[in-house]
């Protein structure tokens, strides 16, 4: 039987990852960052000296292995662990241009849907409720003010431009960042992490989630 999917979408640094992790831990579901899949391929194109324009041909020859252990999901690209490279500045700069390529999105979506065939998931991303799992009844969209998101990113020590990634992610032709139909929108600007996790869990338990 396919697993349940709780979809949590939103722009960069909206709190999706921490909230999704917390909700997954409470429910005993698997936490999946779909962004990590795009980042693994972004690292791969840099490793192989490929441009986003060349990605459609390149990606068909790639082997992405999803490993699950006590610490969660890790990704191996052509047998190499991508984990140490996911947060690198070069990866962050490449990821949004690469994520705009439809062939890359198709490949990632196939991997994400395969996970849902076997596990209950809390999955965060940009198009989880709109494109990857449009039929799930559990959809959330987290947002926060641009200033607060920039502050959170700086606190994490991240060096990439959140604003530029948001611009690319929201304006691309395929699966742009959008509020999925039926999603509950939560503005996390003035909410603590525990407050958002509780709110999401309450909505799920109350069956209020459309
Ligand atoms: O969530 P994270 O910041 O790791 O995502 C990195 C990038 O991956 C995003 O800026 C976006 O370009 C891409 N992405 C996407 N669709 C998703 C998840 C991430 O296009 N579902």
CSV table of C-alpha atoms and ligand atoms in Angstrom, one decimal:
chain,number,residue,atom,x,y,z
A,1,UNK,CA,0.0,0.0,0.0
A,2,UNK,CA,1.5,3.4,-0.9
A,3,UNK,CA,2.5,5.6,2.1
A,4,UNK,CA,0.9,8.8,3.3
A,5,UNK,CA,2.6,12.0,2.2
A,6,UNK,CA,2.6,15.2,4.1
A,7,UNK,CA,3.7,17.9,1.7
A,8,UNK,CA,5.4,21.0,3.0
A,9,UNK,CA,6.3,23.6,0.4
A,10,UNK,CA,7.6,27.2,0.6
A,11,UNK,CA,10.5,29.5,-0.3
A,12,UNK,CA,14.1,29.2,0.9
A,13,UNK,CA,14.5,29.6,4.7
A,14,UNK,CA,10.8,29.6,5.4
A,15,UNK,CA,11.3,27.0,8.1
A,16,UNK,CA,10.3,24.0,6.0
A,17,UNK,CA,13.2,21.7,6.8
A,18,UNK,CA,13.1,22.2,10.6
A,19,UNK,CA,9.3,21.9,10.7
A,20,UNK,CA,9.2,18.9,8.4
A,21,UNK,CA,11.9,17.1,10.5
A,22,UNK,CA,10.0,17.8,13.7
A,23,UNK,CA,6.6,16.7,12.3
A,24,UNK,CA,8.2,13.5,10.8
A,25,UNK,CA,9.8,12.7,14.2
A,26,UNK,CA,6.5,13.1,16.0
A,27,UNK,CA,4.6,11.0,13.5
A,28,UNK,CA,7.3,8.4,13.0
A,29,UNK,CA,7.3,9.2,9.2
A,30,UNK,CA,10.4,9.5,7.0
A,31,UNK,CA,11.7,13.1,6.5
A,32,UNK,CA,12.7,13.8,2.9
A,33,UNK,CA,14.2,17.0,1.6
A,34,UNK,CA,13.5,17.1,-2.1
A,35,UNK,CA,16.0,19.9,-2.4
A,36,UNK,CA,18.7,17.5,-1.5
A,37,UNK,CA,18.0,15.5,-4.7
A,38,UNK,CA,18.3,18.7,-6.8
A,39,UNK,CA,21.5,19.6,-4.9
A,40,UNK,CA,23.0,16.1,-5.4
A,41,UNK,CA,22.5,16.6,-9.2
A,42,UNK,CA,23.8,20.2,-9.0
A,43,UNK,CA,27.0,18.8,-7.4
A,44,UNK,CA,27.2,16.2,-10.1
A,45,UNK,CA,27.1,18.6,-13.0
A,46,UNK,CA,29.9,20.6,-11.3
A,47,UNK,CA,31.9,17.4,-10.8
A,48,UNK,CA,31.4,16.4,-14.4
A,49,UNK,CA,31.9,19.9,-15.9
A,50,UNK,CA,28.4,19.9,-17.4
A,51,UNK,CA,26.3,23.0,-18.0
A,52,UNK,CA,22.5,23.1,-17.3
A,53,UNK,CA,21.9,23.1,-21.1
A,54,UNK,CA,23.8,19.8,-21.3
A,55,UNK,CA,21.9,18.3,-18.4
A,56,UNK,CA,19.1,16.5,-20.3
A,57,UNK,CA,21.7,14.1,-22.0
A,58,UNK,CA,23.9,13.8,-19.0
A,59,UNK,CA,21.2,12.9,-16.5
A,60,UNK,CA,19.9,9.9,-18.4
A,61,UNK,CA,23.3,8.2,-17.7
A,62,UNK,CA,23.3,9.0,-13.9
A,63,UNK,CA,22.6,6.5,-11.1
A,64,UNK,CA,21.1,8.0,-8.0
A,65,UNK,CA,21.0,5.7,-5.0
A,66,UNK,CA,18.8,6.5,-2.0
A,67,UNK,CA,20.1,5.0,1.2
A,68,UNK,CA,18.1,4.9,4.4
A,69,UNK,CA,19.7,4.5,7.8
A,70,UNK,CA,19.1,5.8,11.4
A,71,UNK,CA,20.1,9.3,10.4
A,72,UNK,CA,17.6,9.4,7.5
A,73,UNK,CA,18.1,9.7,3.8
A,74,UNK,CA,21.5,9.9,2.1
A,75,UNK,CA,22.2,10.2,-1.6
A,76,UNK,CA,24.9,8.5,-3.7
A,77,UNK,CA,25.4,9.8,-7.2
A,78,UNK,CA,27.2,7.2,-9.4
A,79,UNK,CA,28.3,5.5,-6.2
A,80,UNK,CA,29.8,8.7,-4.6
A,81,UNK,CA,28.3,10.1,-1.4
A,82,UNK,CA,26.8,13.5,-2.3
A,83,UNK,CA,26.1,14.5,1.4
A,84,UNK,CA,29.3,16.5,2.0
A,85,UNK,CA,28.7,18.6,-1.1
A,86,UNK,CA,25.0,19.5,-0.7
A,87,UNK,CA,25.6,22.8,1.2
A,88,UNK,CA,28.6,24.0,-0.7
A,89,UNK,CA,28.4,27.5,-2.2
A,90,UNK,CA,29.0,26.2,-5.7
A,91,UNK,CA,26.2,23.6,-5.4
A,92,UNK,CA,23.8,26.3,-4.0
A,93,UNK,CA,24.6,28.6,-7.0
A,94,UNK,CA,24.0,25.8,-9.5
A,95,UNK,CA,20.9,24.2,-8.0
A,96,UNK,CA,18.2,26.6,-9.2
A,97,UNK,CA,19.4,26.9,-12.8
A,98,UNK,CA,19.6,23.1,-12.9
A,99,UNK,CA,16.2,22.6,-11.2
A,100,UNK,CA,14.6,24.5,-14.1
A,101,UNK,CA,15.5,21.7,-16.5
A,102,UNK,CA,12.4,19.5,-17.1
A,103,UNK,CA,14.5,16.3,-17.6
A,104,UNK,CA,16.1,16.9,-14.2
A,105,UNK,CA,12.7,17.4,-12.5
A,106,UNK,CA,11.4,14.2,-14.2
A,107,UNK,CA,14.3,12.2,-12.8
A,108,UNK,CA,13.9,13.7,-9.2
A,109,UNK,CA,10.2,13.2,-9.3
A,110,UNK,CA,10.6,9.5,-10.2
A,111,UNK,CA,12.9,9.0,-7.2
A,112,UNK,CA,10.6,10.9,-4.8
A,113,UNK,CA,7.5,8.9,-5.9
A,114,UNK,CA,9.4,5.6,-5.5
A,115,UNK,CA,10.0,6.6,-1.8
A,116,UNK,CA,6.3,7.2,-1.3
A,117,UNK,CA,5.5,3.7,-2.6
A,118,UNK,CA,7.2,2.3,0.5
A,119,UNK,CA,7.2,4.8,3.3
A,120,UNK,CA,5.0,7.3,5.1
A,121,UNK,CA,6.7,10.6,4.3
A,122,UNK,CA,7.0,14.2,5.4
A,123,UNK,CA,8.5,15.8,2.2
A,124,UNK,CA,9.5,19.4,1.9
A,125,UNK,CA,10.2,21.3,-1.3
A,126,UNK,CA,8.8,23.7,-3.9
A,127,UNK,CA,6.3,21.6,-5.8
A,128,UNK,CA,5.5,18.7,-3.6
A,129,UNK,CA,1.8,19.6,-3.1
A,130,UNK,CA,1.4,21.1,-6.6
A,131,UNK,CA,3.1,18.6,-8.9
A,132,UNK,CA,4.8,15.6,-7.2
A,133,UNK,CA,1.9,14.5,-4.9
A,134,UNK,CA,-1.1,16.7,-6.0
A,135,UNK,CA,-3.6,14.2,-4.6
A,136,UNK,CA,-2.3,14.1,-1.0
A,137,UNK,CA,-4.8,15.6,1.4
A,138,UNK,CA,-2.0,17.0,3.6
A,139,UNK,CA,-0.6,20.1,2.1
A,140,UNK,CA,1.1,23.0,3.8
A,141,UNK,CA,2.8,26.1,2.5
A,142,UNK,CA,5.2,27.9,4.9
A,143,UNK,CA,6.3,31.5,4.4
A,144,UNK,CA,8.1,34.2,6.3
A,145,UNK,CA,9.1,37.8,5.5
A,146,UNK,CA,12.1,38.2,3.3
A,147,UNK,CA,14.0,39.9,6.1
A,148,UNK,CA,13.3,37.1,8.5
A,149,UNK,CA,14.3,34.5,5.9
A,150,UNK,CA,17.6,36.3,5.2
A,151,UNK,CA,18.3,36.4,9.0
A,152,UNK,CA,17.6,32.7,9.4
A,153,UNK,CA,19.9,31.9,6.5
A,154,UNK,CA,22.7,34.0,7.9
A,155,UNK,CA,22.3,32.3,11.3
A,156,UNK,CA,22.8,28.9,9.5
A,157,UNK,CA,26.0,30.3,8.0
A,158,UNK,CA,24.7,29.9,4.5
A,159,UNK,CA,26.4,32.0,1.9
A,160,UNK,CA,23.9,31.7,-1.1
A,161,UNK,CA,21.5,34.4,-2.2
A,162,UNK,CA,18.0,33.3,-1.0
A,163,UNK,CA,16.4,36.1,-3.0
A,164,UNK,CA,18.0,35.1,-6.3
A,165,UNK,CA,17.0,31.4,-5.8
A,166,UNK,CA,13.5,32.4,-4.9
A,167,UNK,CA,13.3,34.5,-8.1
A,168,UNK,CA,14.5,31.7,-10.3
A,169,UNK,CA,12.3,29.1,-8.5
A,170,UNK,CA,9.2,31.2,-8.8
A,171,UNK,CA,9.6,32.3,-12.4
A,172,UNK,CA,10.7,29.1,-14.1
A,173,UNK,CA,8.3,27.5,-16.7
A,174,UNK,CA,8.2,24.0,-15.2
A,175,UNK,CA,6.8,23.5,-11.7
A,176,UNK,CA,7.4,27.0,-10.3
A,177,UNK,CA,7.2,27.6,-6.6
A,178,UNK,CA,3.5,28.3,-5.9
A,179,UNK,CA,0.9,27.8,-3.2
A,180,UNK,CA,-0.6,24.4,-4.0
A,181,UNK,CA,-4.3,24.2,-4.4
A,182,UNK,CA,-5.8,23.2,-1.1
A,183,UNK,CA,-2.7,24.0,0.9
A,184,UNK,CA,-2.9,25.6,4.4
A,185,UNK,CA,-0.6,28.6,4.5
A,186,UNK,CA,1.3,29.3,7.7
A,187,UNK,CA,3.3,32.5,8.1
A,188,UNK,CA,6.2,31.6,10.4
A,189,UNK,CA,7.8,35.1,10.7
A,190,UNK,CA,6.8,35.5,14.3
A,191,UNK,CA,6.3,31.9,15.3
A,192,UNK,CA,8.9,29.7,17.0
A,193,UNK,CA,9.7,26.3,15.6
A,194,UNK,CA,7.8,24.3,18.2
A,195,UNK,CA,4.7,26.5,17.6
A,196,UNK,CA,4.7,25.7,13.9
A,197,UNK,CA,5.2,22.0,14.5
A,198,UNK,CA,2.4,21.9,17.0
A,199,UNK,CA,0.1,23.8,14.6
A,200,UNK,CA,0.8,21.4,11.7
A,201,UNK,CA,0.3,18.4,13.9
A,202,UNK,CA,-3.0,19.8,15.3
A,203,UNK,CA,-4.3,20.4,11.8
A,204,UNK,CA,-3.4,16.9,10.7
A,205,UNK,CA,-4.9,15.3,13.8
A,206,UNK,CA,-8.1,17.4,13.6
A,207,UNK,CA,-8.5,16.2,10.1
A,208,UNK,CA,-8.8,19.9,9.0
A,209,UNK,CA,-6.3,19.4,6.3
A,210,UNK,CA,-8.1,19.4,3.0
B,1,LIG,O1,15.2,23.2,-0.2
B,1,LIG,P1,16.5,23.6,-0.8
B,1,LIG,O2,16.9,25.0,-0.5
B,1,LIG,O3,17.6,22.6,-0.4
B,1,LIG,O4,16.3,23.5,-2.4
B,1,LIG,C1,17.4,23.8,-3.2
B,1,LIG,C2,16.8,24.2,-4.6
B,1,LIG,O5,16.3,23.0,-5.2
B,1,LIG,C3,15.7,25.2,-4.6
B,1,LIG,O6,16.1,26.5,-4.6
B,1,LIG,C4,15.1,24.8,-5.9
B,1,LIG,O7,15.8,25.4,-7.0
B,1,LIG,C5,15.2,23.3,-6.0
B,1,LIG,N1,14.0,22.6,-5.6
B,1,LIG,C6,13.0,22.5,-6.5
B,1,LIG,N2,11.9,21.8,-6.2
B,1,LIG,C7,11.8,21.2,-5.1
B,1,LIG,C8,12.8,21.3,-4.1
B,1,LIG,C9,13.9,22.1,-4.4
B,1,LIG,O8,13.1,23.1,-7.6
B,1,LIG,N3,10.7,20.4,-4.8
